[in-house]
mmCIF file of C-alpha atoms and ligand atoms in Angstrom:
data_model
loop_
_atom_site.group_PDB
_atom_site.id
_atom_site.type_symbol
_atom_site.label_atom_id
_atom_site.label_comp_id
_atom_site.label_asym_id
_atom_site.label_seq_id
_atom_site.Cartn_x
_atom_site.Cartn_y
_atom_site.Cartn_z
ATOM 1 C CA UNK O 19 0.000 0.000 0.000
ATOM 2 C CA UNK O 20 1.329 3.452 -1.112
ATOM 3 C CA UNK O 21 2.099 5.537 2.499
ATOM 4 C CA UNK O 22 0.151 8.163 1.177
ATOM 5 C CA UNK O 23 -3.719 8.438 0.177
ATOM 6 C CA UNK O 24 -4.908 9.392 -3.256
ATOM 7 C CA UNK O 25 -6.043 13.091 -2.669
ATOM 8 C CA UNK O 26 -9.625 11.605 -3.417
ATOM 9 C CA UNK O 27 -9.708 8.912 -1.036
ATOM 10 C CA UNK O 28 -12.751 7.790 -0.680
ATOM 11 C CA UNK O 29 -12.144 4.890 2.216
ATOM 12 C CA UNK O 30 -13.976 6.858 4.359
ATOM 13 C CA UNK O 31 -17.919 8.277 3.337
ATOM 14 C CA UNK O 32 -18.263 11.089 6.196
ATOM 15 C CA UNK O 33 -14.436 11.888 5.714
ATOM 16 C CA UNK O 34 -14.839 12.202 2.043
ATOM 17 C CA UNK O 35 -18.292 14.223 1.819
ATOM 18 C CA UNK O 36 -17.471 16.610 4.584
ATOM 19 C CA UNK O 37 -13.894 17.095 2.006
ATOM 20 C CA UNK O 38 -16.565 17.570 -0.674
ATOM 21 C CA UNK O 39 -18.503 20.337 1.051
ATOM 22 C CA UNK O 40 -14.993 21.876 2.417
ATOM 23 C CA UNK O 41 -13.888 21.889 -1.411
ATOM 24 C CA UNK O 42 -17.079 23.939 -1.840
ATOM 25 C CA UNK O 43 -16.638 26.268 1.062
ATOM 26 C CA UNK O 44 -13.362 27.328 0.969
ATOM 27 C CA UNK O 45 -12.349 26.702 -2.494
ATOM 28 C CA UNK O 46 -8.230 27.645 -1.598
ATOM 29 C CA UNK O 47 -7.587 25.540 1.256
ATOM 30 C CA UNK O 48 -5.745 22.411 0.536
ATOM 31 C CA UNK O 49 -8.769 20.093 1.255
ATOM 32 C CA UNK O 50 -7.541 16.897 0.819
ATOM 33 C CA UNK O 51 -5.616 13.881 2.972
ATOM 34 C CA UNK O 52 -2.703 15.820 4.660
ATOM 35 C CA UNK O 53 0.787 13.843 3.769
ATOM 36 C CA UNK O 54 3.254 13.651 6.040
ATOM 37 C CA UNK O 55 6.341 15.731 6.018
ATOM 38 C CA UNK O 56 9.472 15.623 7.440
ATOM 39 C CA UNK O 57 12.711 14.501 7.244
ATOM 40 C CA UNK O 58 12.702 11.854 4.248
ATOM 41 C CA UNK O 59 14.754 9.484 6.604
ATOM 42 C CA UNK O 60 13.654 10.066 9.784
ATOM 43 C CA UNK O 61 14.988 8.861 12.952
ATOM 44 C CA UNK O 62 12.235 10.019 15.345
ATOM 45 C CA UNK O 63 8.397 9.745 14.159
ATOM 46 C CA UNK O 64 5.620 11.925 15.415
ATOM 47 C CA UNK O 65 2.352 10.892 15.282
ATOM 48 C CA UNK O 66 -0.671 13.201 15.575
ATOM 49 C CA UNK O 67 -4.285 12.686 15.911
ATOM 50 C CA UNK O 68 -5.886 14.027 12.318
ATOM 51 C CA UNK O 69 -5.671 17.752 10.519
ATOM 52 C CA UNK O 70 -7.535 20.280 12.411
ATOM 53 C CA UNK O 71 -9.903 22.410 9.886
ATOM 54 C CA UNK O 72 -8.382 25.527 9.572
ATOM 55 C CA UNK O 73 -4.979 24.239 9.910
ATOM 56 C CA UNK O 74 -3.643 21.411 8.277
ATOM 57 C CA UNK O 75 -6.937 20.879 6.011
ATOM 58 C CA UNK O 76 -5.860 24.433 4.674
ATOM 59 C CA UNK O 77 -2.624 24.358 4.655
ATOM 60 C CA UNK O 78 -1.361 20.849 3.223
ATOM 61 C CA UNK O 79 0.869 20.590 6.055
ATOM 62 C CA UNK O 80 0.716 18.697 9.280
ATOM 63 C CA UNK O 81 -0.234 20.915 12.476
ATOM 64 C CA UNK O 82 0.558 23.613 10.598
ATOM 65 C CA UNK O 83 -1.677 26.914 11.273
ATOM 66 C CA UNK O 84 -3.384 24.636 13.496
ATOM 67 C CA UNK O 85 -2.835 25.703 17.275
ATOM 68 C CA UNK O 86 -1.336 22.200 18.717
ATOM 69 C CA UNK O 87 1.283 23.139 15.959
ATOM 70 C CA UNK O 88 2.469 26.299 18.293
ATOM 71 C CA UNK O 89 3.926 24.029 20.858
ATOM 72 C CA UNK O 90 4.476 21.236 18.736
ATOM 73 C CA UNK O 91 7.060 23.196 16.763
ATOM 74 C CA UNK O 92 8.519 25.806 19.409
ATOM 75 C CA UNK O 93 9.372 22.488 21.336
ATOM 76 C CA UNK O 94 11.053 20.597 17.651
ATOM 77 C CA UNK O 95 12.922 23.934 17.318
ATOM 78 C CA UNK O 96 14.175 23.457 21.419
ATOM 79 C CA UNK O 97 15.501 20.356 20.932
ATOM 80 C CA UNK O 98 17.138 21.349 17.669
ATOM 81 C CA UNK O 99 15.247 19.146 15.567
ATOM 82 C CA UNK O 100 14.395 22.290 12.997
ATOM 83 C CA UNK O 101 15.942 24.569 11.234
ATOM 84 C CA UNK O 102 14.840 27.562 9.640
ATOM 85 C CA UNK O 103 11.117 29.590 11.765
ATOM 86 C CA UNK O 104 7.817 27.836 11.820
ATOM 87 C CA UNK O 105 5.757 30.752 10.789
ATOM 88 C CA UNK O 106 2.075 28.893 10.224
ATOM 89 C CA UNK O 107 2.766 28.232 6.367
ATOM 90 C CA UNK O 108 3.852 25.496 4.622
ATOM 91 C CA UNK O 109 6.280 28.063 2.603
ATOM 92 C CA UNK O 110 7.859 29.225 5.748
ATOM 93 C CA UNK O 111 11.177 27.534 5.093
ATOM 94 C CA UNK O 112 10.904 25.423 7.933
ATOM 95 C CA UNK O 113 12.641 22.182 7.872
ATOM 96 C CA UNK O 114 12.911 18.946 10.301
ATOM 97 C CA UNK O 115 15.827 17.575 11.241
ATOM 98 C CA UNK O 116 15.745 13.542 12.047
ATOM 99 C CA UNK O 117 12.035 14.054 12.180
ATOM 100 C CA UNK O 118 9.014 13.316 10.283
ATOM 101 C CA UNK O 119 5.355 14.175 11.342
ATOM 102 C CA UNK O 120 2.208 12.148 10.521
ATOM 103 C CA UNK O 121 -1.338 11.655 11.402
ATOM 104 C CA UNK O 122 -3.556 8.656 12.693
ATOM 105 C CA UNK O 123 -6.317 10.155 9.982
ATOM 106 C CA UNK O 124 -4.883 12.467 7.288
ATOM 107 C CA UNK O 125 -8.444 13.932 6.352
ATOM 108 C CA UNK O 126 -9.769 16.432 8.512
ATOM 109 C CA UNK O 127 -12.522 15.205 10.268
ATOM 110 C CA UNK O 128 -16.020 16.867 11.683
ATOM 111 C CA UNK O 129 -15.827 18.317 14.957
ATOM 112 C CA UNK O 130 -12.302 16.934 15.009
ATOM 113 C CA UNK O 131 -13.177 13.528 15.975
ATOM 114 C CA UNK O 132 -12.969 11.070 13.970
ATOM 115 C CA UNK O 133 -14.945 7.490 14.507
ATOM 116 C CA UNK O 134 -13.387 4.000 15.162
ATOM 117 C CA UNK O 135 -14.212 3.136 10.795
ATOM 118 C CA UNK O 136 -12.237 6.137 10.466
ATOM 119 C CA UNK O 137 -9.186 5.271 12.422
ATOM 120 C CA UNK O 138 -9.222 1.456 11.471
ATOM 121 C CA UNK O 139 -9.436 2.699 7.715
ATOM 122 C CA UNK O 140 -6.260 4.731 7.445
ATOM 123 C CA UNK O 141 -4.486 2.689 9.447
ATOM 124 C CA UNK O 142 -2.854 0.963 6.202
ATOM 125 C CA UNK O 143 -1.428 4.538 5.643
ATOM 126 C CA UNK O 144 -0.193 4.442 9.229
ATOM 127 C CA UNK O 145 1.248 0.758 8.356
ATOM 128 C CA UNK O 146 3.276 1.722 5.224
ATOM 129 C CA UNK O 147 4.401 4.586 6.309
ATOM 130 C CA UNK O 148 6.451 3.504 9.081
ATOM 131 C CA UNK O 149 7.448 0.215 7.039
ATOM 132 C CA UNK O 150 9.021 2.446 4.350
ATOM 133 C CA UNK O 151 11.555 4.210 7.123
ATOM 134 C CA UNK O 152 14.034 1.752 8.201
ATOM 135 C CA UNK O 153 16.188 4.646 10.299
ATOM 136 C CA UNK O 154 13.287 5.257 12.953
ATOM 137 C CA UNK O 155 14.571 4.552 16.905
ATOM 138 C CA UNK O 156 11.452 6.551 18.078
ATOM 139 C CA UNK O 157 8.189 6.757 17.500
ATOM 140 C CA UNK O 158 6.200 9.969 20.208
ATOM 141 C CA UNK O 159 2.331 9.313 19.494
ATOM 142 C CA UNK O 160 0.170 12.610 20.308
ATOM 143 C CA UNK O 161 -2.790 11.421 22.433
ATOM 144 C CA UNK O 162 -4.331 7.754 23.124
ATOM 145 C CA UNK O 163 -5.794 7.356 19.517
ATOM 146 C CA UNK O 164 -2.589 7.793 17.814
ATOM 147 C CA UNK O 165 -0.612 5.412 20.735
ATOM 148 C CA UNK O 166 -3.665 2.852 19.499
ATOM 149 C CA UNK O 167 -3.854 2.932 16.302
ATOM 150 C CA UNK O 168 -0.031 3.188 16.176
ATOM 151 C CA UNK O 169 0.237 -0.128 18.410
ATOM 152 C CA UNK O 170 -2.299 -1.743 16.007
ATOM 153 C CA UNK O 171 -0.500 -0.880 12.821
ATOM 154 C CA UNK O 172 2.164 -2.606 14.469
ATOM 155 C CA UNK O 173 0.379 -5.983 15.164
ATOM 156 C CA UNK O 174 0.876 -5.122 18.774
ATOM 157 C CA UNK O 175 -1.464 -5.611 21.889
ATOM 158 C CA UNK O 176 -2.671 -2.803 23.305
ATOM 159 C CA UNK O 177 -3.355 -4.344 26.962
ATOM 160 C CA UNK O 178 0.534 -5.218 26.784
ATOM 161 C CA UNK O 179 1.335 -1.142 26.578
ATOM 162 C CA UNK O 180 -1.083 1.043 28.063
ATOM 163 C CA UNK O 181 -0.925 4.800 27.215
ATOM 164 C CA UNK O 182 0.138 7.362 30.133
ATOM 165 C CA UNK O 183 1.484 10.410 29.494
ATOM 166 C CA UNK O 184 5.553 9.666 29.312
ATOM 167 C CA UNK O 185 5.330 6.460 28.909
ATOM 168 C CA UNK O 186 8.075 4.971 27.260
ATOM 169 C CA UNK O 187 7.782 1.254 26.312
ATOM 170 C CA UNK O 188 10.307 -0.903 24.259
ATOM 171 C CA UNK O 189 8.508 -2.458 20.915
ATOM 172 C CA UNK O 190 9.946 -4.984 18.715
ATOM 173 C CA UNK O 191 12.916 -4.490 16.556
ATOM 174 C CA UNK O 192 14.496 -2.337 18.769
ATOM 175 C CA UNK O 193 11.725 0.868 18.333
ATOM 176 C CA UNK O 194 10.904 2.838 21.822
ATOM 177 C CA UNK O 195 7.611 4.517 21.889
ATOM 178 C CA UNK O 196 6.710 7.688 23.595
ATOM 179 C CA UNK O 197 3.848 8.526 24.902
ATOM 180 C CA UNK O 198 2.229 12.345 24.925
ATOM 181 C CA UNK O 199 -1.157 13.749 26.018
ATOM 182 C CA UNK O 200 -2.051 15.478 22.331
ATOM 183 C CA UNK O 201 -0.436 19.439 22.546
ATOM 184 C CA UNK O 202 -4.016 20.537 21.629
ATOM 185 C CA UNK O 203 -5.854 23.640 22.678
ATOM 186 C CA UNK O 204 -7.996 22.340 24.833
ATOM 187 C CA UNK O 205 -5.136 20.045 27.108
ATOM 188 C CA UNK O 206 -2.739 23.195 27.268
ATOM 189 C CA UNK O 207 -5.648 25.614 27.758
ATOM 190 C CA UNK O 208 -6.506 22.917 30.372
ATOM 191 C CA UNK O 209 -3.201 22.452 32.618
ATOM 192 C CA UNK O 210 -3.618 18.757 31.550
ATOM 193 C CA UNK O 211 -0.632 18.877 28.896
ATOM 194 C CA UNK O 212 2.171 21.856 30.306
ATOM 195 C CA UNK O 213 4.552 22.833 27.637
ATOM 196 C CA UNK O 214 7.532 21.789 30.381
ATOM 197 C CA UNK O 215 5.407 18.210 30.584
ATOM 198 C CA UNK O 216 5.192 18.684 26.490
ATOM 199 C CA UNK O 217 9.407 19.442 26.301
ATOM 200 C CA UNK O 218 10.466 16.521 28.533
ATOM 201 C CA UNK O 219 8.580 13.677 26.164
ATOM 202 C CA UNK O 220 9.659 15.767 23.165
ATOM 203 C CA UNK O 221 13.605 15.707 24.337
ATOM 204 C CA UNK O 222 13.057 12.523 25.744
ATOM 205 C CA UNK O 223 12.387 11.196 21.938
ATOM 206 C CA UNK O 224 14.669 12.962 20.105
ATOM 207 C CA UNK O 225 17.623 11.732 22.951
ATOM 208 C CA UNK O 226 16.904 8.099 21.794
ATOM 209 C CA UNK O 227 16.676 9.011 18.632
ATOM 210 C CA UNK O 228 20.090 10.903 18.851
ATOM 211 C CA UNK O 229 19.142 13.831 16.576
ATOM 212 C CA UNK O 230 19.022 17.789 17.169
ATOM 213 C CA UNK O 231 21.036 18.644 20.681
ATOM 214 C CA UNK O 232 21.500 15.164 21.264
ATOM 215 C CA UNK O 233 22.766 13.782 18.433
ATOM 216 C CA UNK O 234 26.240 12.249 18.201
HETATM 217 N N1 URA U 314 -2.976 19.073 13.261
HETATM 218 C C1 URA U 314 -2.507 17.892 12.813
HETATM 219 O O1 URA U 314 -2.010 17.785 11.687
HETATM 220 N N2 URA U 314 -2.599 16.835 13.645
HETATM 221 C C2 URA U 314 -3.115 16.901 14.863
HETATM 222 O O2 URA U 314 -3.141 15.891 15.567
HETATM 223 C C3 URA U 314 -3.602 18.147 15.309
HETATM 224 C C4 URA U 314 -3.514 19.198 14.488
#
């Protein structure tokens, strides 16, 4: 399966038709699955939950002009996984070092939730995507639905690796996984997810991955 969707996937009906309507609506926004991006040969992979509306959806590029994107990329830059300044655009120049970001569900769902069809239904995206990068040490999922659908894409149980917020559990063929509450609005906004809480999983990652600060 190719890592990335066809830009009219149609796998998933709601997904697709709310697309459809967004195509309508706001005819210059990207509007379609969001591909990752990132380093091409990645040592560390993020995985986020799905493209917020106004951010991803519109911009083509992963938390980008979305809000969890603020943290998500002020905390890359910290651990001197970027170079160049995220500046909300997908033409800001901004590049990843070691790192490549994906989602559990690259089409924007409504109300930002997508349902269990949804998530089991671009998992094979999920699947082929990490299979075609052979360098990755880490893998730092963004909430429980990514940590589960990431286990899952694996073949792995989840009742052998439950999800806590820096968690940090050994997987086959030598991969570490690390666990974050998702950087979104509402956890920050919250006090559930602090952006010292957010830097210590973040650095935590990118040490076993030995890229940015802590590379060799
Ligand atoms: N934007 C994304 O691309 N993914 C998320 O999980 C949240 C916002």
């Amino acid at each position: 399966m190719n890592p990335e969707p066809e830009s009219d996937c149609a796998l998933c009906p709601r997904l697709a038709e709310f697309r459809s309507s967004n195509r309508a609506q706001f005819p210059g926004w990207f509007n379609a699955p969001v591909p990752s991006w990132g380093d091409p040969k990645p040592k560390l992979l993020i995985v986020g939950l799905a493209p917020g509306l106004r951010g991803a959806n519109r911009t083509g590029r992963p938390f980008t002009g979305d809000y969890a994107g603020d943290l998500l990329f002020e905390t890359l830059a910290k651990a001197g996984a970027s170079r160049g300044t995220y500046d909300c655009r997908p033409n800001d120049g901004l590049e990843l070092s070691g790192v490549r970001i994906t989602n559990a569900v690259r089409c924007v769902p409504p109300q930002n939730k997508p349902v269990g069809a949804e998530i089991t239904a671009c998992r094979g995206f999920l699947t082929s995507t990490i299979a075609a990068l052979s360098d990755v040490r880490s893998i730092l999922v963004l909430g429980r639905i990514a940590h589960d659908s990431l286990l899952s894409s694996l073949g792995l149980k989840r009742s052998q690796y439950a999800f806590g917020h820096g968690a940090r559990h050994d997987l086959p063929n030598k991969l570490v996984l690390f666990d974050s509450y998702h950087c979104s609005r509402y956890n920050t906004n919250t006090g559930r997810l602090t952006s010292e809480m957010f830097e210590e999983v973040v650095f935590a990652a990118c040490k076993h991955a030995r890229i940015g600060q802590f590379a060799d």
